[in-house]
PDB file of C-alpha atoms in Angstrom:
ATOM      1  CA  MET A 902      -9.800   3.906   0.804  1.00 98.00           C
ATOM      2  CA  THR A 903      -6.934   3.274   3.182  1.00 98.00           C
ATOM      3  CA  VAL A 904      -8.257   2.456   6.660  1.00 98.00           C
ATOM      4  CA  PRO A 905      -8.218   3.063   9.589  1.00 98.00           C
ATOM      5  CA  LEU A 906      -8.635   6.787   9.330  1.00 97.00           C
ATOM      6  CA  ASP A 907      -6.546   8.934  11.264  1.00 93.00           C
ATOM      7  CA  GLY A 908      -7.924  10.598  14.537  1.00 92.00           C
ATOM      8  CA  ILE A 909     -10.768   8.290  14.776  1.00 95.00           C
ATOM      9  CA  PRO A 910     -10.717   5.271  17.135  1.00 96.00           C
ATOM     10  CA  LEU A 911     -11.155   1.638  15.729  1.00 97.00           C
ATOM     11  CA  ALA A 912     -14.403   1.286  17.942  1.00 97.00           C
ATOM     12  CA  GLU A 913     -15.784   4.328  16.005  1.00 96.00           C
ATOM     13  CA  HIS A 914     -15.126   3.066  12.412  1.00 97.00           C
ATOM     14  CA  ALA A 915     -18.356   1.170  11.933  1.00 98.00           C
ATOM     15  CA  ALA A 916     -19.775   4.543  11.051  1.00 97.00           C
ATOM     16  CA  VAL A 917     -16.757   5.392   8.530  1.00 97.00           C
ATOM     17  CA  TYR A 918     -17.157   1.926   6.723  1.00 98.00           C
ATOM     18  CA  ALA A 919     -20.974   2.612   6.595  1.00 97.00           C
ATOM     19  CA  ALA A 920     -19.960   6.015   5.041  1.00 97.00           C
ATOM     20  CA  LEU A 921     -17.619   4.521   2.516  1.00 98.00           C
ATOM     21  CA  ASP A 922     -19.899   1.703   1.529  1.00 97.00           C
ATOM     22  CA  GLY A 923     -22.645   4.228   0.962  1.00 96.00           C
ATOM     23  CA  ALA A 924     -20.602   6.733  -1.086  1.00 97.00           C
ATOM     24  CA  GLY A 925     -19.506   4.098  -3.528  1.00 96.00           C
ATOM     25  CA  PHE A 926     -16.296   2.806  -2.300  1.00 97.00           C
ATOM     26  CA  THR A 927     -15.843  -0.849  -3.241  1.00 97.00           C
ATOM     27  CA  ASP A 928     -12.588  -1.725  -1.051  1.00 98.00           C
ATOM     28  CA  VAL A 929     -10.896  -0.736   2.232  1.00 98.00           C
ATOM     29  CA  TRP A 930      -7.071  -1.295   2.266  1.00 98.00           C
ATOM     30  CA  SER A 931      -4.927  -1.442   5.416  1.00 98.00           C
ATOM     31  CA  SER A 932      -1.212  -0.828   5.909  1.00 95.00           C
ATOM     32  CA  GLU A 933       1.222  -1.744   8.633  1.00 96.00           C
ATOM     33  CA  VAL A 934       3.789   0.551   9.878  1.00 95.00           C
ATOM     34  CA  ASN A 935       3.494   1.626  13.584  1.00 96.00           C
ATOM     35  CA  GLY A 936      -0.321   2.307  13.952  1.00 95.00           C
ATOM     36  CA  ALA A 937      -2.742  -0.289  13.743  1.00 97.00           C
ATOM     37  CA  ASP A 938      -1.703  -3.600  12.528  1.00 98.00           C
ATOM     38  CA  ALA A 939      -2.882  -4.710   8.894  1.00 98.00           C
ATOM     39  CA  PHE A 940      -5.465  -7.213  10.051  1.00 98.00           C
ATOM     40  CA  THR A 941      -7.707  -5.900  12.813  1.00 98.00           C
ATOM     41  CA  PRO A 942      -9.271  -2.761  10.736  1.00 98.00           C
ATOM     42  CA  LEU A 943     -10.331  -5.344   7.956  1.00 98.00           C
ATOM     43  CA  ALA A 944     -11.715  -7.875  10.392  1.00 98.00           C
ATOM     44  CA  LEU A 945     -14.037  -4.967  11.753  1.00 98.00           C
ATOM     45  CA  ALA A 946     -14.893  -4.078   8.298  1.00 98.00           C
ATOM     46  CA  ALA A 947     -15.624  -7.760   7.588  1.00 98.00           C
ATOM     47  CA  ALA A 948     -18.134  -7.762  10.316  1.00 97.00           C
ATOM     48  CA  TRP A 949     -19.792  -4.413  10.002  1.00 98.00           C
ATOM     49  CA  GLN A 950     -19.938  -4.107   6.119  1.00 97.00           C
ATOM     50  CA  PRO A 951     -20.196  -7.500   4.092  1.00 95.00           C
ATOM     51  CA  ARG A 952     -20.247  -5.646   0.831  1.00 96.00           C
ATOM     52  CA  LEU A 953     -16.727  -4.176   1.162  1.00 98.00           C
ATOM     53  CA  ARG A 954     -13.530  -5.955  -0.256  1.00 98.00           C
ATOM     54  CA  LEU A 955     -10.624  -6.009   1.901  1.00 98.00           C
ATOM     55  CA  GLY A 956      -6.990  -5.685   1.155  1.00 98.00           C
ATOM     56  CA  THR A 957      -3.440  -5.307   3.102  1.00 98.00           C
ATOM     57  CA  ALA A 958      -1.062  -2.949   1.376  1.00 97.00           C
ATOM     58  CA  ILE A 959       1.099  -4.015   2.816  1.00 97.00           C
ATOM     59  CA  THR A 960       1.916  -6.874   5.618  1.00 98.00           C
ATOM     60  CA  PRO A 961       5.737  -7.087   5.855  1.00 98.00           C
ATOM     61  CA  VAL A 962       7.252 -10.480   5.041  1.00 98.00           C
ATOM     62  CA  PHE A 963       9.865 -10.190   7.924  1.00 98.00           C
ATOM     63  CA  THR A 964       7.806  -9.359  11.139  1.00 98.00           C
ATOM     64  CA  ARG A 965       5.767 -12.530  11.451  1.00 98.00           C
ATOM     65  CA  GLY A 966       6.919 -15.967  10.949  1.00 98.00           C
ATOM     66  CA  PRO A 967       5.531 -17.757   7.745  1.00 98.00           C
ATOM     67  CA  GLY A 968       3.122 -19.825   9.681  1.00 98.00           C
ATOM     68  CA  LEU A 969       1.520 -17.016  11.517  1.00 98.00           C
ATOM     69  CA  LEU A 970       1.343 -15.098   8.462  1.00 98.00           C
ATOM     70  CA  ALA A 971      -0.519 -17.785   6.934  1.00 98.00           C
ATOM     71  CA  MET A 972      -2.781 -18.264   9.637  1.00 98.00           C
ATOM     72  CA  SER A 973      -3.762 -14.392   9.958  1.00 98.00           C
ATOM     73  CA  ALA A 974      -4.380 -14.333   6.310  1.00 98.00           C
ATOM     74  CA  ALA A 975      -6.557 -17.665   6.297  1.00 98.00           C
ATOM     75  CA  ALA A 976      -8.659 -16.288   9.288  1.00 98.00           C
ATOM     76  CA  LEU A 977      -9.437 -13.128   7.491  1.00 98.00           C
ATOM     77  CA  ALA A 978     -10.275 -15.076   4.287  1.00 98.00           C
ATOM     78  CA  ASP A 979     -12.495 -17.297   6.350  1.00 97.00           C
ATOM     79  CA  ALA A 980     -14.202 -14.234   7.856  1.00 97.00           C
ATOM     80  CA  ALA A 981     -14.851 -12.649   4.444  1.00 98.00           C
ATOM     81  CA  PRO A 982     -14.931 -15.488   1.749  1.00 97.00           C
ATOM     82  CA  GLY A 983     -13.916 -14.096  -1.638  1.00 97.00           C
ATOM     83  CA  ARG A 984     -13.336 -10.409  -0.300  1.00 97.00           C
ATOM     84  CA  PHE A 985      -9.822 -10.624   0.913  1.00 98.00           C
ATOM     85  CA  ALA A 986      -6.539  -9.771  -1.141  1.00 98.00           C
ATOM     86  CA  LEU A 987      -3.241 -10.220   0.761  1.00 98.00           C
ATOM     87  CA  GLY A 988      -0.809  -7.767  -0.220  1.00 98.00           C
ATOM     88  CA  ILE A 989       3.075  -8.473   1.123  1.00 98.00           C
ATOM     89  CA  GLY A 990       6.165  -6.695   0.758  1.00 98.00           C
ATOM     90  CA  ALA A 991       9.680  -6.156   2.147  1.00 97.00           C
ATOM     91  CA  SER A 992       8.831  -3.072   4.011  1.00 96.00           C
ATOM     92  CA  SER A 993      11.963  -1.216   5.359  1.00 94.00           C
ATOM     93  CA  PRO A 994      14.968  -1.507   7.524  1.00 95.00           C
ATOM     94  CA  VAL A 995      13.314   0.798  10.033  1.00 94.00           C
ATOM     95  CA  VAL A 996      10.014  -1.115  10.345  1.00 96.00           C
ATOM     96  CA  VAL A 997      11.692  -4.284  10.486  1.00 97.00           C
ATOM     97  CA  GLY A 998      15.344  -3.914  12.035  1.00 97.00           C
ATOM     98  CA  ASN A 999      14.603  -0.999  14.171  1.00 97.00           C
ATOM     99  CA  TRP A1000      11.230  -1.520  15.611  1.00 97.00           C
ATOM    100  CA  ASN A1001      10.723  -5.589  15.220  1.00 97.00           C
ATOM    101  CA  ALA A1002      14.443  -6.402  15.973  1.00 98.00           C
ATOM    102  CA  VAL A1003      14.396  -8.506  12.908  1.00 97.00           C
ATOM    103  CA  PRO A1004      17.359  -8.494  10.532  1.00 97.00           C
ATOM    104  CA  PHE A1005      16.337  -6.978   7.161  1.00 97.00           C
ATOM    105  CA  ASP A1006      18.431  -9.408   5.118  1.00 97.00           C
ATOM    106  CA  GLN A1007      17.866 -10.238   1.504  1.00 98.00           C
ATOM    107  CA  PRO A1008      14.371  -8.530   0.963  1.00 98.00           C
ATOM    108  CA  PHE A1009      14.018  -9.670  -2.436  1.00 98.00           C
ATOM    109  CA  ARG A1010      14.449 -13.237  -1.630  1.00 98.00           C
ATOM    110  CA  ARG A1011      12.765 -13.286   1.589  1.00 98.00           C
ATOM    111  CA  THR A1012       9.556 -11.781  -0.322  1.00 98.00           C
ATOM    112  CA  ARG A1013       9.888 -14.468  -2.997  1.00 98.00           C
ATOM    113  CA  ASP A1014       9.986 -17.130  -0.467  1.00 98.00           C
ATOM    114  CA  VAL A1015       7.271 -15.925   1.628  1.00 98.00           C
ATOM    115  CA  LEU A1016       5.063 -15.553  -1.527  1.00 98.00           C
ATOM    116  CA  ARG A1017       5.892 -19.140  -2.431  1.00 98.00           C
ATOM    117  CA  PHE A1018       5.251 -20.412   1.030  1.00 98.00           C
ATOM    118  CA  LEU A1019       1.789 -18.616   1.215  1.00 98.00           C
ATOM    119  CA  ARG A1020       0.828 -19.884  -2.256  1.00 98.00           C
ATOM    120  CA  ALA A1021       1.166 -23.359  -1.060  1.00 98.00           C
ATOM    121  CA  ALA A1022      -0.108 -22.970   2.526  1.00 98.00           C
ATOM    122  CA  LEU A1023      -3.162 -21.171   1.783  1.00 98.00           C
ATOM    123  CA  ALA A1024      -4.060 -23.892  -0.785  1.00 97.00           C
ATOM    124  CA  GLY A1025      -4.179 -26.266   2.068  1.00 97.00           C
ATOM    125  CA  GLU A1026      -0.668 -28.173   1.188  1.00 98.00           C
ATOM    126  CA  THR A1027       1.393 -29.415   3.760  1.00 98.00           C
ATOM    127  CA  VAL A1028       4.599 -27.371   3.500  1.00 98.00           C
ATOM    128  CA  ASP A1029       7.823 -28.994   4.203  1.00 98.00           C
ATOM    129  CA  GLU A1030      10.302 -26.946   2.381  1.00 98.00           C
ATOM    130  CA  LYS A1031      13.858 -25.300   2.448  1.00 98.00           C
ATOM    131  CA  TYR A1032      13.768 -21.957   1.085  1.00 98.00           C
ATOM    132  CA  ASP A1033      16.620 -19.501   0.569  1.00 98.00           C
ATOM    133  CA  THR A1034      15.929 -17.417   3.505  1.00 98.00           C
ATOM    134  CA  PHE A1035      14.177 -19.950   5.826  1.00 98.00           C
ATOM    135  CA  ALA A1036      12.741 -23.336   6.254  1.00 98.00           C
ATOM    136  CA  VAL A1037       9.318 -24.739   7.312  1.00 98.00           C
ATOM    137  CA  ARG A1038       9.004 -28.194   8.606  1.00 98.00           C
ATOM    138  CA  ARG A1039       5.433 -29.949   8.014  1.00 98.00           C
ATOM    139  CA  PHE A1040       3.157 -26.871   8.302  1.00 98.00           C
ATOM    140  CA  THR A1041      -0.492 -27.474   7.440  1.00 98.00           C
ATOM    141  CA  LEU A1042      -3.317 -24.934   8.093  1.00 98.00           C
ATOM    142  CA  ASP A1043      -5.658 -26.343  10.450  1.00 97.00           C
ATOM    143  CA  ARG A1044      -8.529 -23.956   9.184  1.00 96.00           C
ATOM    144  CA  ARG A1045      -8.020 -23.636   5.390  1.00 96.00           C
ATOM    145  CA  PRO A1046     -10.063 -21.028   3.956  1.00 96.00           C
ATOM    146  CA  ALA A1047     -12.950 -22.171   1.417  1.00 96.00           C
ATOM    147  CA  VAL A1048     -11.581 -19.352  -0.830  1.00 97.00           C
ATOM    148  CA  PRO A1049      -7.999 -18.634  -0.540  1.00 97.00           C
ATOM    149  CA  PRO A1050      -7.042 -14.992  -0.514  1.00 98.00           C
ATOM    150  CA  SER A1051      -5.378 -13.423  -3.928  1.00 98.00           C
ATOM    151  CA  LEU A1052      -1.779 -12.732  -3.146  1.00 98.00           C
ATOM    152  CA  LEU A1053      -0.352  -9.441  -4.360  1.00 98.00           C
ATOM    153  CA  LEU A1054       3.148  -8.031  -4.222  1.00 98.00           C
ATOM    154  CA  ALA A1055       4.150  -4.386  -3.396  1.00 98.00           C
ATOM    155  CA  ALA A1056       7.076  -3.674  -5.963  1.00 98.00           C
ATOM    156  CA  LEU A1057       8.872  -0.634  -6.752  1.00 97.00           C
ATOM    157  CA  ARG A1058      11.924  -1.417  -9.154  1.00 97.00           C
ATOM    158  CA  PRO A1059      12.351  -3.862 -11.967  1.00 98.00           C
ATOM    159  CA  GLY A1060      13.254  -7.079  -9.976  1.00 98.00           C
ATOM    160  CA  MET A1061      10.288  -6.895  -7.624  1.00 98.00           C
ATOM    161  CA  LEU A1062       8.055  -5.733 -10.468  1.00 98.00           C
ATOM    162  CA  ARG A1063       9.023  -8.912 -12.805  1.00 98.00           C
ATOM    163  CA  LEU A1064       8.504 -11.157  -9.467  1.00 98.00           C
ATOM    164  CA  ALA A1065       4.921  -9.807  -9.135  1.00 98.00           C
ATOM    165  CA  GLY A1066       4.096 -10.275 -12.678  1.00 98.00           C
ATOM    166  CA  ALA A1067       5.707 -13.766 -12.682  1.00 98.00           C
ATOM    167  CA  GLU A1068       4.480 -15.185  -9.636  1.00 98.00           C
ATOM    168  CA  ALA A1069       1.821 -12.961  -7.798  1.00 98.00           C
ATOM    169  CA  ASP A1070      -2.020 -12.297  -8.325  1.00 98.00           C
ATOM    170  CA  GLY A1071      -1.263  -8.456  -8.708  1.00 98.00           C
ATOM    171  CA  VAL A1072       1.054  -5.792  -7.952  1.00 98.00           C
ATOM    172  CA  ILE A1073       0.866  -2.954  -5.350  1.00 98.00           C
ATOM    173  CA  LEU A1074       2.375   0.426  -6.443  1.00 98.00           C
ATOM    174  CA  ASN A1075       3.090   3.336  -4.136  1.00 98.00           C
ATOM    175  CA  TRP A1076       4.655   6.777  -4.227  1.00 98.00           C
ATOM    176  CA  LEU A1077       4.452   7.356  -7.905  1.00 98.00           C
ATOM    177  CA  ALA A1078       2.641   9.766 -10.187  1.00 98.00           C
ATOM    178  CA  ALA A1079       0.012   8.710 -12.936  1.00 98.00           C
ATOM    179  CA  THR A1080       2.705   9.363 -15.556  1.00 98.00           C
ATOM    180  CA  ASP A1081       4.940   6.897 -13.932  1.00 98.00           C
ATOM    181  CA  VAL A1082       2.392   3.906 -13.971  1.00 98.00           C
ATOM    182  CA  PRO A1083       3.077   2.720 -17.632  1.00 98.00           C
ATOM    183  CA  ARG A1084       7.027   2.417 -16.960  1.00 98.00           C
ATOM    184  CA  ALA A1085       6.203   0.403 -13.898  1.00 98.00           C
ATOM    185  CA  LEU A1086       3.787  -1.924 -15.619  1.00 98.00           C
ATOM    186  CA  ALA A1087       5.939  -2.434 -18.487  1.00 98.00           C
ATOM    187  CA  GLU A1088       8.496  -4.258 -16.172  1.00 98.00           C
ATOM    188  CA  VAL A1089       5.684  -6.312 -14.857  1.00 98.00           C
ATOM    189  CA  GLY A1090       5.009  -7.767 -18.344  1.00 95.00           C
ATOM    190  CA  GLN A1091       2.098  -9.595 -19.803  1.00 94.00           C
ATOM    191  CA  ARG A1092      -0.586  -9.659 -17.167  1.00 92.00           C
ATOM    192  CA  ARG A1093      -2.503 -12.831 -16.536  1.00 92.00           C
ATOM    193  CA  PRO A1094      -6.404 -12.780 -16.681  1.00 95.00           C
ATOM    194  CA  GLY A1095      -7.485 -11.674 -13.242  1.00 96.00           C
ATOM    195  CA  PHE A1096      -4.109 -10.058 -12.470  1.00 98.00           C
ATOM    196  CA  GLU A1097      -4.701  -6.750 -10.339  1.00 98.00           C
ATOM    197  CA  VAL A1098      -2.701  -3.565 -10.357  1.00 98.00           C
ATOM    198  CA  VAL A1099      -3.459  -1.787  -6.989  1.00 98.00           C
ATOM    199  CA  ALA A1100      -1.802   1.829  -6.346  1.00 98.00           C
ATOM    200  CA  ARG A1101      -1.885   3.770  -3.042  1.00 98.00           C
ATOM    201  CA  ILE A1102      -2.521   7.544  -4.022  1.00 98.00           C
ATOM    202  CA  PHE A1103      -1.999  10.278  -1.450  1.00 98.00           C
ATOM    203  CA  VAL A1104      -5.079  12.533  -1.466  1.00 98.00           C
ATOM    204  CA  CYS A1105      -5.321  16.158   0.121  1.00 98.00           C
ATOM    205  CA  PRO A1106      -8.813  17.444  -0.678  1.00 98.00           C
ATOM    206  CA  THR A1107      -8.510  20.837  -0.126  1.00 98.00           C
ATOM    207  CA  GLU A1108      -8.281  24.079  -2.203  1.00 97.00           C
ATOM    208  CA  ASP A1109      -5.538  25.375   0.200  1.00 98.00           C
ATOM    209  CA  ALA A1110      -2.706  24.666  -1.957  1.00 98.00           C
ATOM    210  CA  ALA A1111      -0.352  25.993   0.488  1.00 98.00           C
ATOM    211  CA  HIS A1112      -1.456  23.591   3.143  1.00 98.00           C
ATOM    212  CA  ALA A1113      -1.462  20.507   0.802  1.00 98.00           C
ATOM    213  CA  ARG A1114       2.097  21.303  -0.541  1.00 98.00           C
ATOM    214  CA  ALA A1115       3.567  21.905   3.027  1.00 98.00           C
ATOM    215  CA  LEU A1116       1.974  18.532   4.157  1.00 98.00           C
ATOM    216  CA  GLY A1117       3.261  16.883   0.924  1.00 98.00           C
ATOM    217  CA  ARG A1118       6.859  18.108   1.336  1.00 98.00           C
ATOM    218  CA  ARG A1119       6.957  16.597   4.859  1.00 97.00           C
ATOM    219  CA  LEU A1120       5.764  13.448   3.533  1.00 98.00           C
ATOM    220  CA  ILE A1121       8.103  13.444   0.583  1.00 98.00           C
ATOM    221  CA  THR A1122      11.097  14.159   2.551  1.00 98.00           C
ATOM    222  CA  SER A1123      10.172  11.316   5.062  1.00 95.00           C
ATOM    223  CA  TYR A1124       9.487   8.800   2.572  1.00 95.00           C
ATOM    224  CA  LEU A1125      11.628   9.315  -0.659  1.00 97.00           C
ATOM    225  CA  THR A1126      14.993   9.835   1.480  1.00 96.00           C
ATOM    226  CA  VAL A1127      14.410   6.070   2.520  1.00 94.00           C
ATOM    227  CA  PRO A1128      16.855   4.254   0.297  1.00 94.00           C
ATOM    228  CA  ALA A1129      14.440   1.950  -1.480  1.00 95.00           C
ATOM    229  CA  TYR A1130      12.189   4.888  -2.489  1.00 97.00           C
ATOM    230  CA  ALA A1131      14.998   7.017  -3.341  1.00 97.00           C
ATOM    231  CA  GLU A1132      16.251   4.474  -5.784  1.00 97.00           C
ATOM    232  CA  PHE A1133      12.700   3.925  -7.066  1.00 98.00           C
ATOM    233  CA  HIS A1134      12.547   7.720  -8.083  1.00 98.00           C
ATOM    234  CA  ARG A1135      16.202   7.622  -9.455  1.00 98.00           C
ATOM    235  CA  TRP A1136      14.861   4.906 -11.626  1.00 98.00           C
ATOM    236  CA  LEU A1137      12.064   7.016 -12.536  1.00 98.00           C
ATOM    237  CA  GLY A1138      14.077   9.856 -13.691  1.00 98.00           C
ATOM    238  CA  ARG A1139      13.836  12.284 -10.753  1.00 98.00           C
ATOM    239  CA  GLU A1140      17.537  12.519 -10.054  1.00 97.00           C
ATOM    240  CA  GLY A1141      17.636  15.987 -11.372  1.00 97.00           C
ATOM    241  CA  VAL A1142      14.537  17.465  -9.628  1.00 98.00           C
ATOM    242  CA  LEU A1143      15.117  15.562  -6.308  1.00 98.00           C
ATOM    243  CA  GLY A1144      18.792  15.439  -6.101  1.00 98.00           C
ATOM    244  CA  PRO A1145      18.926  18.729  -3.888  1.00 98.00           C
ATOM    245  CA  MET A1146      16.621  17.288  -1.415  1.00 98.00           C
ATOM    246  CA  TRP A1147      18.624  14.195  -1.095  1.00 98.00           C
ATOM    247  CA  GLN A1148      21.819  16.363  -0.775  1.00 98.00           C
ATOM    248  CA  ALA A1149      20.311  18.531   1.956  1.00 98.00           C
ATOM    249  CA  TRP A1150      18.779  15.501   3.833  1.00 97.00           C
ATOM    250  CA  ALA A1151      22.269  13.635   3.761  1.00 97.00           C
ATOM    251  CA  ALA A1152      23.768  16.813   5.191  1.00 98.00           C
ATOM    252  CA  GLY A1153      21.384  16.873   8.258  1.00 97.00           C
ATOM    253  CA  ASP A1154      19.499  19.965   6.877  1.00 97.00           C
ATOM    254  CA  ARG A1155      15.890  18.731   7.099  1.00 96.00           C
ATOM    255  CA  ARG A1156      14.156  22.163   6.537  1.00 96.00           C
ATOM    256  CA  GLY A1157      16.485  22.636   3.464  1.00 98.00           C
ATOM    257  CA  ALA A1158      15.460  19.197   2.268  1.00 98.00           C
ATOM    258  CA  GLY A1159      11.870  20.149   2.446  1.00 97.00           C
ATOM    259  CA  ALA A1160      12.288  23.559   0.732  1.00 97.00           C
ATOM    260  CA  ALA A1161      14.205  21.890  -2.107  1.00 98.00           C
ATOM    261  CA  VAL A1162      11.184  19.792  -3.204  1.00 98.00           C
ATOM    262  CA  PRO A1163       9.549  21.720  -6.260  1.00 98.00           C
ATOM    263  CA  ASP A1164       5.937  22.274  -6.298  1.00 98.00           C
ATOM    264  CA  GLU A1165       5.508  20.176  -9.529  1.00 97.00           C
ATOM    265  CA  VAL A1166       7.017  17.194  -7.888  1.00 98.00           C
ATOM    266  CA  VAL A1167       4.333  17.685  -4.869  1.00 98.00           C
ATOM    267  CA  ASP A1168       1.568  18.163  -7.202  1.00 98.00           C
ATOM    268  CA  ALA A1169       2.419  14.888  -9.174  1.00 98.00           C
ATOM    269  CA  LEU A1170       2.778  12.816  -5.912  1.00 98.00           C
ATOM    270  CA  VAL A1171       0.104  14.374  -3.502  1.00 98.00           C
ATOM    271  CA  LEU A1172      -3.155  15.103  -5.216  1.00 98.00           C
ATOM    272  CA  HIS A1173      -4.926  18.201  -3.901  1.00 98.00           C
ATOM    273  CA  GLY A1174      -7.817  20.409  -4.760  1.00 98.00           C
ATOM    274  CA  SER A1175     -11.629  20.153  -4.351  1.00 97.00           C
ATOM    275  CA  PRO A1176     -12.900  16.503  -3.981  1.00 97.00           C
ATOM    276  CA  GLU A1177     -14.221  16.522  -7.561  1.00 97.00           C
ATOM    277  CA  HIS A1178     -10.760  17.707  -8.929  1.00 97.00           C
ATOM    278  CA  CYS A1179      -9.055  15.154  -6.854  1.00 98.00           C
ATOM    279  CA  ARG A1180     -11.440  12.419  -8.310  1.00 97.00           C
ATOM    280  CA  GLU A1181     -10.531  13.464 -11.676  1.00 97.00           C
ATOM    281  CA  GLN A1182      -6.789  13.311 -10.822  1.00 98.00           C
ATOM    282  CA  VAL A1183      -7.348   9.765  -9.708  1.00 98.00           C
ATOM    283  CA  ARG A1184      -9.034   8.801 -12.936  1.00 98.00           C
ATOM    284  CA  ARG A1185      -5.596   9.485 -14.624  1.00 98.00           C
ATOM    285  CA  TYR A1186      -4.045   6.660 -12.703  1.00 98.00           C
ATOM    286  CA  VAL A1187      -7.040   4.334 -13.885  1.00 98.00           C
ATOM    287  CA  ASP A1188      -6.407   5.546 -17.486  1.00 98.00           C
ATOM    288  CA  ALA A1189      -2.834   4.544 -17.142  1.00 98.00           C
ATOM    289  CA  GLY A1190      -3.608   1.074 -15.961  1.00 98.00           C
ATOM    290  CA  VAL A1191      -4.331   0.871 -12.275  1.00 98.00           C
ATOM    291  CA  ASP A1192      -7.425  -1.270 -11.579  1.00 98.00           C
ATOM    292  CA  VAL A1193      -7.850  -0.235  -7.848  1.00 98.00           C
ATOM    293  CA  PRO A1194      -6.843   3.272  -6.871  1.00 98.00           C
ATOM    294  CA  VAL A1195      -6.542   3.253  -3.062  1.00 98.00           C
ATOM    295  CA  LEU A1196      -6.857   6.888  -1.593  1.00 98.00           C
ATOM    296  CA  ALA A1197      -4.769   7.586   1.436  1.00 98.00           C
ATOM    297  CA  LEU A1198      -6.728  10.570   2.900  1.00 98.00           C
ATOM    298  CA  LEU A1199      -4.456  13.335   4.281  1.00 98.00           C
ATOM    299  CA  PRO A1200      -5.555  15.959   7.010  1.00 96.00           C
ATOM    300  CA  THR A1201      -7.067  19.194   5.694  1.00 97.00           C
ATOM    301  CA  PRO A1202      -8.124  22.469   7.412  1.00 96.00           C
ATOM    302  CA  GLU A1203     -11.776  21.762   6.461  1.00 95.00           C
ATOM    303  CA  LEU A1204     -11.713  18.320   7.986  1.00 94.00           C
ATOM    304  CA  ALA A1205     -10.098  19.832  11.108  1.00 94.00           C
ATOM    305  CA  ALA A1206     -12.818  22.478  11.380  1.00 94.00           C
ATOM    306  CA  GLY A1207     -15.761  20.527  10.508  1.00 93.00           C
ATOM    307  CA  GLY A1208     -15.548  17.350  12.326  1.00 90.00           C
ATOM    308  CA  ALA A1209     -17.825  14.242  11.668  1.00 91.00           C
ATOM    309  CA  ALA A1210     -20.122  16.156   9.165  1.00 93.00           C
ATOM    310  CA  ALA A1211     -17.250  17.451   7.218  1.00 95.00           C
ATOM    311  CA  LEU A1212     -15.722  13.885   7.040  1.00 96.00           C
ATOM    312  CA  GLY A1213     -19.039  12.283   5.973  1.00 95.00           C
ATOM    313  CA  ASP A1214     -19.496  15.188   3.230  1.00 96.00           C
ATOM    314  CA  LEU A1215     -15.971  14.675   1.895  1.00 97.00           C
ATOM    315  CA  ILE A1216     -16.294  10.795   1.640  1.00 97.00           C
ATOM    316  CA  THR A1217     -19.536  11.288  -0.231  1.00 96.00           C
ATOM    317  CA  ARG A1218     -17.757  13.760  -2.750  1.00 96.00           C
ATOM    318  CA  LEU A1219     -14.763  11.584  -3.251  1.00 97.00           C
ATOM    319  CA  GLY A1220     -16.856   8.584  -3.801  1.00 94.00           C
ATOM    320  CA  GLY A1221     -18.992  10.183  -6.411  1.00 88.00           C
ATOM    321  CA  GLY A1222     -22.199  10.643  -4.369  1.00 75.00           C
ATOM    322  CA  GLY A1223     -22.842   6.911  -4.048  1.00 69.00           C
ATOM    323  CA  SER A1224     -22.162   5.274  -7.461  1.00 55.00           C
ATOM    324  CA  ARG A1225     -20.940   1.816  -6.661  1.00 56.00           C
TER     325      ARG A1225
END
């Protein structure tokens, strides 16, 4: 499950983590956009639920210096030995440049360089290296984790997918349908033993299809108009179905852009229906090659009306009733 859950203060997440563990969820994965940072929700989970595995999906490679990113990762790996996976990625010009005042330059090379730096630093090596996008002078972690975290790479198109396959311990996929997974994994190439495929999957567990599709359209027009995601879906072959949305968005017609997204695209990218039906749809990703399907829970009318009791019931049903 993606954490933290919207609308619930971090201080109240102890009950959320307990419910997730009890319902059979094995992992909690954070993200880092403009809400909670990637590490704090996982640090709380490490303390409150010692069985849950922890992961970031993702921590941007631009918004922390290399040494600070290594220290943050090492601290969480020290707090949860053998239970933490560090997912990194380029993020976007908005997050990096507009919100963090860092130039979004050479994202592929920066991601590759940070991955190589982290591999050495988290293994306890002294790093004295000039990379293509930065240089580090004699950095050594003072608190090397006993079990270094696995390093996963967020990837969309062939170059980054191939880098993940060649140098990372896993790949993180996002904003794709189950039917898209084989194409992405074909670019990753032959996977080494232990290589993990993680996918964030948007789930709106309601039988109110109109609500789910309206929310899905808003998300799709927000995300898939970002250049990297637009190019990703062109590569996946959706130029024909998403072209009208991109044209309306470019013309400043936000309402028209949402209306141009076909139902079949929404249904493929944002799973909805009963919790049990959503579980069946998630299984399609696993059958296609995903090892760790990470649900991103979207708001529903039932959750809005039912409060904590509805959330607890939903977590149990999504988790399969406690099978772990």
